[in-house]
Coordinates of C-alpha atoms in Angstrom, one line a residue:
M1477 CA 75.7 208.2 -30.4
R1478 CA 73.7 208.4 -33.7
Y1479 CA 74.9 212.0 -34.3
C1480 CA 78.6 210.7 -34.4
Q1481 CA 77.7 207.7 -36.3
K1482 CA 76.2 209.5 -39.2
L1483 CA 79.0 212.2 -38.9
A1484 CA 81.5 208.9 -39.2
S1485 CA 79.6 207.8 -42.3
I1486 CA 80.0 211.4 -43.9
I1487 CA 83.7 211.3 -43.6
K1488 CA 83.8 208.4 -46.1
E1489 CA 82.3 210.7 -49.0
P1490 CA 84.9 212.0 -51.6
N1491 CA 86.0 215.5 -51.1
I1492 CA 84.3 218.4 -52.1
D1493 CA 85.3 221.1 -54.5
G1494 CA 89.0 220.3 -53.4
V1495 CA 88.1 220.5 -49.8
E1496 CA 88.6 217.3 -47.7
V1497 CA 85.1 216.4 -46.5
R1498 CA 86.4 215.2 -43.0
K1499 CA 87.6 218.9 -42.5
L1500 CA 84.3 219.7 -43.4
V1501 CA 82.5 217.4 -40.7
E1502 CA 84.8 219.0 -38.2
M1503 CA 83.5 222.6 -39.2
L1504 CA 80.1 221.4 -39.3
D1505 CA 80.2 219.8 -35.8
I1506 CA 82.0 222.7 -34.2
Y1507 CA 79.6 225.0 -36.0
I1508 CA 76.5 223.5 -34.6
R1509 CA 77.9 223.2 -31.0
T1510 CA 79.2 226.5 -30.7
K1511 CA 77.3 228.6 -33.0
T1512 CA 73.7 227.2 -32.8
N1513 CA 71.1 226.6 -30.4
L1514 CA 68.3 224.4 -30.4
I1515 CA 66.1 226.9 -32.2
M1516 CA 68.7 227.7 -34.8
R1517 CA 69.4 224.2 -35.5
K1518 CA 66.0 223.7 -37.1
K1519 CA 66.7 226.2 -39.6
L1520 CA 70.7 226.1 -40.4
N1521 CA 71.4 228.3 -42.9
P1522 CA 74.2 227.2 -45.5
I1523 CA 75.6 230.7 -46.4
A1524 CA 76.0 231.4 -43.0
F1525 CA 78.1 228.1 -42.3
A1526 CA 80.0 229.0 -45.3
N1527 CA 80.9 232.6 -44.3
S1528 CA 81.5 231.5 -40.7
N1529 CA 84.3 229.0 -41.8
Y1530 CA 85.7 230.8 -44.8
I1531 CA 84.5 228.2 -47.4
D1532 CA 82.8 228.8 -50.8
E1533 CA 79.1 228.9 -50.6
S1534 CA 78.7 226.1 -53.1
T1535 CA 81.0 223.8 -51.3
A1536 CA 78.9 224.3 -48.4
I1537 CA 75.5 223.7 -50.2
K1538 CA 76.9 220.6 -51.7
F1539 CA 78.3 219.3 -48.2
M1540 CA 75.0 219.8 -46.8
T1541 CA 73.3 217.9 -49.2
I1542 CA 75.6 215.1 -48.7
C1543 CA 74.7 215.4 -45.1
T1544 CA 70.8 214.8 -45.9
K1545 CA 71.6 211.5 -48.1
H1546 CA 73.1 210.3 -44.4
E1547 CA 70.1 211.8 -42.9
L1548 CA 71.9 214.1 -40.5
L1549 CA 70.2 216.9 -42.2
S1550 CA 66.8 217.5 -43.7
V1551 CA 65.8 220.3 -46.3
R1552 CA 63.4 223.0 -45.5
L1553 CA 62.3 226.0 -48.0
F1554 CA 61.0 229.2 -47.0
Y1555 CA 59.6 231.8 -49.1
N1556 CA 60.1 235.5 -48.4
C1557 CA 57.0 237.3 -49.3
S1558 CA 56.4 241.0 -50.2
C1559 CA 54.7 241.6 -47.1
D1560 CA 58.1 240.2 -45.2
E1561 CA 56.4 237.4 -44.0
S1562 CA 58.7 234.1 -44.1
I1563 CA 56.6 231.3 -45.3
E1564 CA 57.7 227.4 -45.3
I1565 CA 57.1 225.8 -48.6
Y1566 CA 56.4 222.2 -48.4
N1567 CA 55.6 221.5 -52.4
L1568 CA 57.0 223.4 -55.1
V1569 CA 54.3 222.4 -57.5
E1570 CA 51.5 223.0 -55.6
T1571 CA 50.3 226.7 -55.0
T1572 CA 50.8 228.1 -51.5
Q1573 CA 48.8 231.5 -50.0
C1574 CA 50.6 234.0 -47.9
P1575 CA 48.5 234.1 -44.7
N1576 CA 48.7 237.8 -44.7
R1577 CA 46.3 237.3 -47.9
C1578 CA 49.1 238.8 -50.2
G1579 CA 47.9 236.6 -52.8
N1580 CA 49.3 233.1 -54.0
I1581 CA 53.2 232.4 -54.3
P1582 CA 54.4 232.3 -57.4
D1583 CA 55.3 228.9 -58.5
Q1584 CA 58.0 230.7 -60.9
D1585 CA 59.5 233.1 -58.0
R1586 CA 62.2 230.4 -57.2
D1587 CA 64.7 233.4 -56.4
N1588 CA 62.7 234.3 -53.5
V1589 CA 62.3 230.3 -52.0
Y1590 CA 65.5 230.1 -49.8
V1591 CA 67.0 226.6 -48.7
Y1592 CA 67.8 225.7 -45.0
F1593 CA 68.7 222.7 -43.1
Q1594 CA 67.1 221.0 -40.0
L1595 CA 69.7 219.0 -37.8
L1596 CA 67.9 215.4 -37.2
E1597 CA 70.0 214.3 -34.3
K1598 CA 71.1 215.8 -31.3
P1599 CA 74.8 216.7 -31.1
E1600 CA 77.2 215.1 -29.2
L1601 CA 81.3 215.0 -28.7
C1602 CA 82.3 212.7 -31.0
K1603 CA 85.5 210.9 -30.3
F1604 CA 87.0 210.8 -33.7
I1605 CA 86.9 214.8 -34.0
E1606 CA 89.5 216.3 -32.0
H1607 CA 87.9 219.5 -30.1
E1608 CA 88.1 221.6 -27.0
K1609 CA 85.1 221.7 -24.5
T1610 CA 83.1 224.8 -25.4
Q1611 CA 80.9 226.8 -22.9
V1612 CA 77.9 225.2 -24.3
D1613 CA 79.4 221.4 -23.5
I1614 CA 80.2 222.7 -20.1
M1615 CA 76.5 224.0 -19.8
R1616 CA 75.1 220.7 -21.1
E1617 CA 77.2 219.2 -18.2
T1618 CA 76.3 221.1 -15.4
L1619 CA 72.7 221.9 -16.2
G1620 CA 72.0 219.0 -18.1
K1621 CA 70.7 221.3 -21.1
E1622 CA 72.3 224.1 -23.0
L1623 CA 69.3 226.9 -22.6
A1624 CA 68.8 228.5 -19.6
S1625 CA 64.9 228.3 -18.3
V1626 CA 63.2 231.0 -16.3
S1627 CA 63.9 228.7 -13.2
D1628 CA 67.4 228.5 -14.0
T1629 CA 67.7 232.3 -14.3
L1630 CA 65.7 232.9 -11.1
K1631 CA 68.0 230.9 -9.2
V1632 CA 71.5 232.7 -10.7
I1633 CA 69.9 236.4 -10.4
G1634 CA 68.1 236.7 -7.4
D1635 CA 64.6 238.4 -6.8
D1636 CA 65.5 242.0 -7.6
D1637 CA 67.2 241.5 -11.1
A1638 CA 64.4 238.7 -11.7
K1639 CA 61.9 241.6 -11.2
I1640 CA 63.4 244.0 -13.6
L1641 CA 64.5 241.3 -16.3
L1642 CA 61.1 239.7 -16.2
S1643 CA 58.4 241.7 -15.0
P1644 CA 57.8 243.0 -18.7
F1645 CA 56.4 239.0 -19.1
G1646 CA 53.9 239.4 -16.6
L1647 CA 56.1 237.7 -13.9
V1648 CA 55.1 238.8 -10.4
L1649 CA 57.4 237.3 -7.6
K1650 CA 55.8 236.4 -4.3
Q1651 CA 57.1 238.3 -1.4
I1652 CA 58.9 236.2 1.4

């Protein structure tokens, strides 16, 4: 319920760059429910959201910023180090070190600090947003979740396929 309440409160915001906020809310809802999973929702990329919905990148960033004011999203910052490590930044003023001992992350290197957003609420089907049920919605209704566990997978694929699929992870099936 909180997810829908927050989306409803965001709809009351003024339009952004000529785009109706209600439309942006619908786009975000569909994007979250159909193009992300639990893990991706912790690191939503505003540029990917913009590209997926054919909207201007600045509009997406402004909109997601509004979503933080309504506590639907929170901001996360990541630095891409020269060693290819992605390091979460918790404070832009304090010095942070790369875990690979590459050195300190330069305070002035803000071109390599990237903004992401984390979803703070569990997605729900909101009555005020018209949409069709997605595969994820159907999976959530039937399994009660949107990710398949190893147990779910074993039930679906059977022992022979499980040996092939999961043996690299150390799963040994007992012979019946």
